[in-house]
Amino acid sequence: MAIEAVREYFSSLGMLDRIHEFTVSSATVELAAAALGVEGARIAKTLSFLDADGGCILIVAAGDAKIDNPKYKAAFSCKAKMLTPEQVAGLTGHEIGGVCPFCNPGGVRTYLDESLRRFDTVYPAAGSASSAIELTPDELFALSKAAGWVDVCKGWQA
């Protein structure tokens, strides 16, 4: 399971105690926010897209942000096409609801959206549909081995 790989990763960094695991689902922004007792915007949702070569791009964005198709196309030179449910596990190594920016297969490129920078800490999933980890945006950038920061979302306010 992906949660086990994520646990091992954070354990090796001495950060295992920062993972929250729930007895309820945290598979959506709303469910994760309720499980954590935080505003939905602080949930760092991981969105999975096909790149122009059939690979995977992950965009980690604030819970209140939505992909802006023209911005996405300008940044990645292709249309924003989300992975199908059948593609998600194969390309990301995670199941739907637990897709996260950690412990992904080689070739998966992760980017963080600017919508996250307005928070002191955010909560991405930690490899399952009932987990999260609290990180600063800078920690998230480093620990996800992100390829960069992008501005590809709309609908959020600074």
mmCIF file of C-alpha atoms in Angstrom:
data_model
loop_
_atom_site.group_PDB
_atom_site.id
_atom_site.type_symbol
_atom_site.label_atom_id
_atom_site.label_comp_id
_atom_site.label_asym_id
_atom_site.label_seq_id
_atom_site.Cartn_x
_atom_site.Cartn_y
_atom_site.Cartn_z
ATOM 1 C CA MET A 1 0.000 0.000 0.000
ATOM 2 C CA ALA A 2 1.093 3.553 -0.712
ATOM 3 C CA ILE A 3 0.523 4.641 2.900
ATOM 4 C CA GLU A 4 3.200 2.179 4.001
ATOM 5 C CA ALA A 5 5.741 3.680 1.585
ATOM 6 C CA VAL A 6 4.847 7.187 2.773
ATOM 7 C CA ARG A 7 5.126 6.124 6.428
ATOM 8 C CA GLU A 8 8.567 4.618 5.722
ATOM 9 C CA TYR A 9 9.663 7.781 3.887
ATOM 10 C CA PHE A 10 8.645 10.088 6.736
ATOM 11 C CA SER A 11 9.994 7.670 9.352
ATOM 12 C CA SER A 12 13.409 7.840 7.669
ATOM 13 C CA LEU A 13 13.250 11.622 8.075
ATOM 14 C CA GLY A 14 12.172 11.453 11.726
ATOM 15 C CA MET A 15 8.764 12.891 10.801
ATOM 16 C CA LEU A 16 6.463 9.892 11.164
ATOM 17 C CA ASP A 17 4.679 11.504 14.113
ATOM 18 C CA ARG A 18 3.435 14.291 11.818
ATOM 19 C CA ILE A 19 1.213 11.945 9.781
ATOM 20 C CA HIS A 20 -2.454 12.009 10.775
ATOM 21 C CA GLU A 21 -4.431 8.822 10.137
ATOM 22 C CA PHE A 22 -8.188 8.860 10.516
ATOM 23 C CA THR A 23 -10.962 6.358 11.108
ATOM 24 C CA VAL A 24 -13.028 8.335 8.591
ATOM 25 C CA SER A 25 -12.376 9.143 4.953
ATOM 26 C CA SER A 26 -10.320 12.191 4.026
ATOM 27 C CA ALA A 27 -10.607 11.491 0.300
ATOM 28 C CA THR A 28 -12.075 14.898 -0.601
ATOM 29 C CA VAL A 29 -11.219 18.426 0.446
ATOM 30 C CA GLU A 30 -14.409 18.633 2.500
ATOM 31 C CA LEU A 31 -13.850 15.300 4.253
ATOM 32 C CA ALA A 32 -10.184 16.044 4.966
ATOM 33 C CA ALA A 33 -11.017 19.485 6.355
ATOM 34 C CA ALA A 34 -13.676 17.972 8.630
ATOM 35 C CA ALA A 35 -11.329 15.205 9.825
ATOM 36 C CA LEU A 36 -8.602 17.749 10.628
ATOM 37 C CA GLY A 37 -10.832 20.559 11.876
ATOM 38 C CA VAL A 38 -9.350 23.115 9.458
ATOM 39 C CA GLU A 39 -10.691 25.268 6.642
ATOM 40 C CA GLY A 40 -10.899 23.468 3.304
ATOM 41 C CA ALA A 41 -8.531 25.883 1.587
ATOM 42 C CA ARG A 42 -5.653 24.501 3.732
ATOM 43 C CA ILE A 43 -6.086 21.015 2.282
ATOM 44 C CA ALA A 44 -3.324 20.575 -0.310
ATOM 45 C CA LYS A 45 -5.132 18.528 -2.920
ATOM 46 C CA THR A 46 -3.054 16.592 -5.421
ATOM 47 C CA LEU A 47 -4.497 16.635 -8.935
ATOM 48 C CA SER A 48 -3.165 14.191 -11.532
ATOM 49 C CA PHE A 49 -2.888 14.990 -15.239
ATOM 50 C CA LEU A 50 -1.530 13.366 -18.381
ATOM 51 C CA ASP A 51 1.438 15.120 -19.903
ATOM 52 C CA ALA A 52 1.957 15.432 -23.662
ATOM 53 C CA ASP A 53 3.899 12.136 -23.720
ATOM 54 C CA GLY A 54 1.381 10.048 -21.774
ATOM 55 C CA GLY A 55 3.203 10.461 -18.451
ATOM 56 C CA CYS A 56 1.946 12.072 -15.279
ATOM 57 C CA ILE A 57 2.038 15.602 -13.899
ATOM 58 C CA LEU A 58 0.858 16.195 -10.340
ATOM 59 C CA ILE A 59 -0.360 19.642 -9.330
ATOM 60 C CA VAL A 60 -0.671 20.258 -5.593
ATOM 61 C CA ALA A 61 -3.068 23.140 -5.006
ATOM 62 C CA ALA A 62 -5.042 24.723 -2.195
ATOM 63 C CA GLY A 63 -8.410 23.152 -1.495
ATOM 64 C CA ASP A 64 -10.313 26.190 -2.773
ATOM 65 C CA ALA A 65 -8.367 26.469 -6.057
ATOM 66 C CA LYS A 66 -9.454 25.162 -9.439
ATOM 67 C CA ILE A 67 -7.308 24.492 -12.490
ATOM 68 C CA ASP A 68 -7.323 27.377 -14.953
ATOM 69 C CA ASN A 69 -7.097 25.657 -18.346
ATOM 70 C CA PRO A 70 -5.389 28.512 -20.249
ATOM 71 C CA LYS A 71 -2.771 28.928 -17.485
ATOM 72 C CA TYR A 72 -2.179 25.167 -17.407
ATOM 73 C CA LYS A 73 -1.721 25.003 -21.181
ATOM 74 C CA ALA A 74 0.700 27.942 -21.084
ATOM 75 C CA ALA A 75 2.754 26.274 -18.339
ATOM 76 C CA PHE A 76 2.835 22.726 -19.735
ATOM 77 C CA SER A 77 2.204 23.133 -23.483
ATOM 78 C CA CYS A 78 -0.713 20.713 -23.397
ATOM 79 C CA LYS A 79 -4.370 20.654 -22.411
ATOM 80 C CA ALA A 80 -5.181 19.877 -18.773
ATOM 81 C CA LYS A 81 -6.430 16.298 -19.088
ATOM 82 C CA MET A 82 -7.003 14.548 -15.768
ATOM 83 C CA LEU A 83 -6.040 10.906 -15.395
ATOM 84 C CA THR A 84 -8.860 8.401 -15.675
ATOM 85 C CA PRO A 85 -9.588 6.301 -12.576
ATOM 86 C CA GLU A 86 -7.893 3.385 -14.344
ATOM 87 C CA GLN A 87 -4.702 5.410 -14.907
ATOM 88 C CA VAL A 88 -4.388 6.885 -11.419
ATOM 89 C CA ALA A 89 -2.917 3.936 -9.498
ATOM 90 C CA GLY A 90 -0.707 2.826 -12.382
ATOM 91 C CA LEU A 91 0.845 6.230 -12.992
ATOM 92 C CA THR A 92 0.944 7.637 -9.450
ATOM 93 C CA GLY A 93 1.287 4.555 -7.262
ATOM 94 C CA HIS A 94 -1.655 5.796 -5.166
ATOM 95 C CA GLU A 95 -5.369 5.062 -5.174
ATOM 96 C CA ILE A 96 -7.997 7.733 -5.867
ATOM 97 C CA GLY A 97 -8.595 9.735 -2.693
ATOM 98 C CA GLY A 98 -5.057 9.101 -1.483
ATOM 99 C CA VAL A 99 -3.017 10.521 -4.352
ATOM 100 C CA CYS A 100 -0.230 12.521 -2.794
ATOM 101 C CA PRO A 101 3.053 14.140 -3.792
ATOM 102 C CA PHE A 102 5.209 11.561 -1.971
ATOM 103 C CA CYS A 103 6.672 8.209 -3.008
ATOM 104 C CA ASN A 104 5.513 8.392 -6.610
ATOM 105 C CA PRO A 105 7.093 6.311 -9.391
ATOM 106 C CA GLY A 106 9.991 7.746 -11.376
ATOM 107 C CA GLY A 107 8.966 10.060 -14.174
ATOM 108 C CA VAL A 108 6.082 11.625 -12.239
ATOM 109 C CA ARG A 109 6.628 15.372 -12.101
ATOM 110 C CA THR A 110 5.186 17.278 -9.152
ATOM 111 C CA TYR A 111 4.489 21.008 -9.121
ATOM 112 C CA LEU A 112 3.088 23.174 -6.339
ATOM 113 C CA ASP A 113 0.577 25.874 -7.182
ATOM 114 C CA GLU A 114 1.020 29.407 -5.865
ATOM 115 C CA SER A 115 -2.347 29.101 -4.092
ATOM 116 C CA LEU A 116 -0.550 27.206 -1.283
ATOM 117 C CA ARG A 117 1.912 29.966 -0.399
ATOM 118 C CA ARG A 118 -0.651 32.041 1.536
ATOM 119 C CA PHE A 119 -0.719 29.497 4.393
ATOM 120 C CA ASP A 120 1.763 28.813 7.194
ATOM 121 C CA THR A 121 0.958 25.102 6.934
ATOM 122 C CA VAL A 122 -1.070 22.900 4.589
ATOM 123 C CA TYR A 123 -2.285 19.298 4.672
ATOM 124 C CA PRO A 124 -1.580 17.014 1.711
ATOM 125 C CA ALA A 125 -2.678 13.373 1.754
ATOM 126 C CA ALA A 126 -0.111 10.887 3.002
ATOM 127 C CA GLY A 127 -0.752 7.918 0.747
ATOM 128 C CA SER A 128 -4.270 6.816 1.657
ATOM 129 C CA ALA A 129 -7.838 8.091 1.585
ATOM 130 C CA SER A 130 -7.728 8.501 5.378
ATOM 131 C CA SER A 131 -4.444 10.300 6.021
ATOM 132 C CA ALA A 132 -2.752 13.686 5.867
ATOM 133 C CA ILE A 133 0.438 15.368 6.998
ATOM 134 C CA GLU A 134 0.872 18.966 8.156
ATOM 135 C CA LEU A 135 3.744 20.741 6.387
ATOM 136 C CA THR A 136 4.842 24.266 5.610
ATOM 137 C CA PRO A 137 4.767 25.069 1.896
ATOM 138 C CA ASP A 138 8.591 25.052 1.876
ATOM 139 C CA GLU A 139 8.658 21.621 3.545
ATOM 140 C CA LEU A 140 6.077 20.366 1.057
ATOM 141 C CA PHE A 141 8.214 21.635 -1.808
ATOM 142 C CA ALA A 142 11.348 19.904 -0.523
ATOM 143 C CA LEU A 143 9.732 16.662 0.658
ATOM 144 C CA SER A 144 7.692 16.200 -2.511
ATOM 145 C CA LYS A 145 10.833 16.820 -4.590
ATOM 146 C CA ALA A 146 8.750 19.279 -6.594
ATOM 147 C CA ALA A 147 9.974 20.369 -9.987
ATOM 148 C CA GLY A 148 8.815 23.921 -9.321
ATOM 149 C CA TRP A 149 6.148 26.393 -8.310
ATOM 150 C CA VAL A 150 3.466 27.173 -10.903
ATOM 151 C CA ASP A 151 0.514 29.533 -11.202
ATOM 152 C CA VAL A 152 -2.118 27.343 -12.897
ATOM 153 C CA CYS A 153 -5.170 27.816 -10.670
ATOM 154 C CA LYS A 154 -8.069 30.213 -10.254
ATOM 155 C CA GLY A 155 -10.876 30.707 -7.773
ATOM 156 C CA TRP A 156 -8.783 31.300 -4.674
ATOM 157 C CA GLN A 157 -8.058 34.550 -2.898
ATOM 158 C CA ALA A 158 -4.724 35.639 -1.502
#
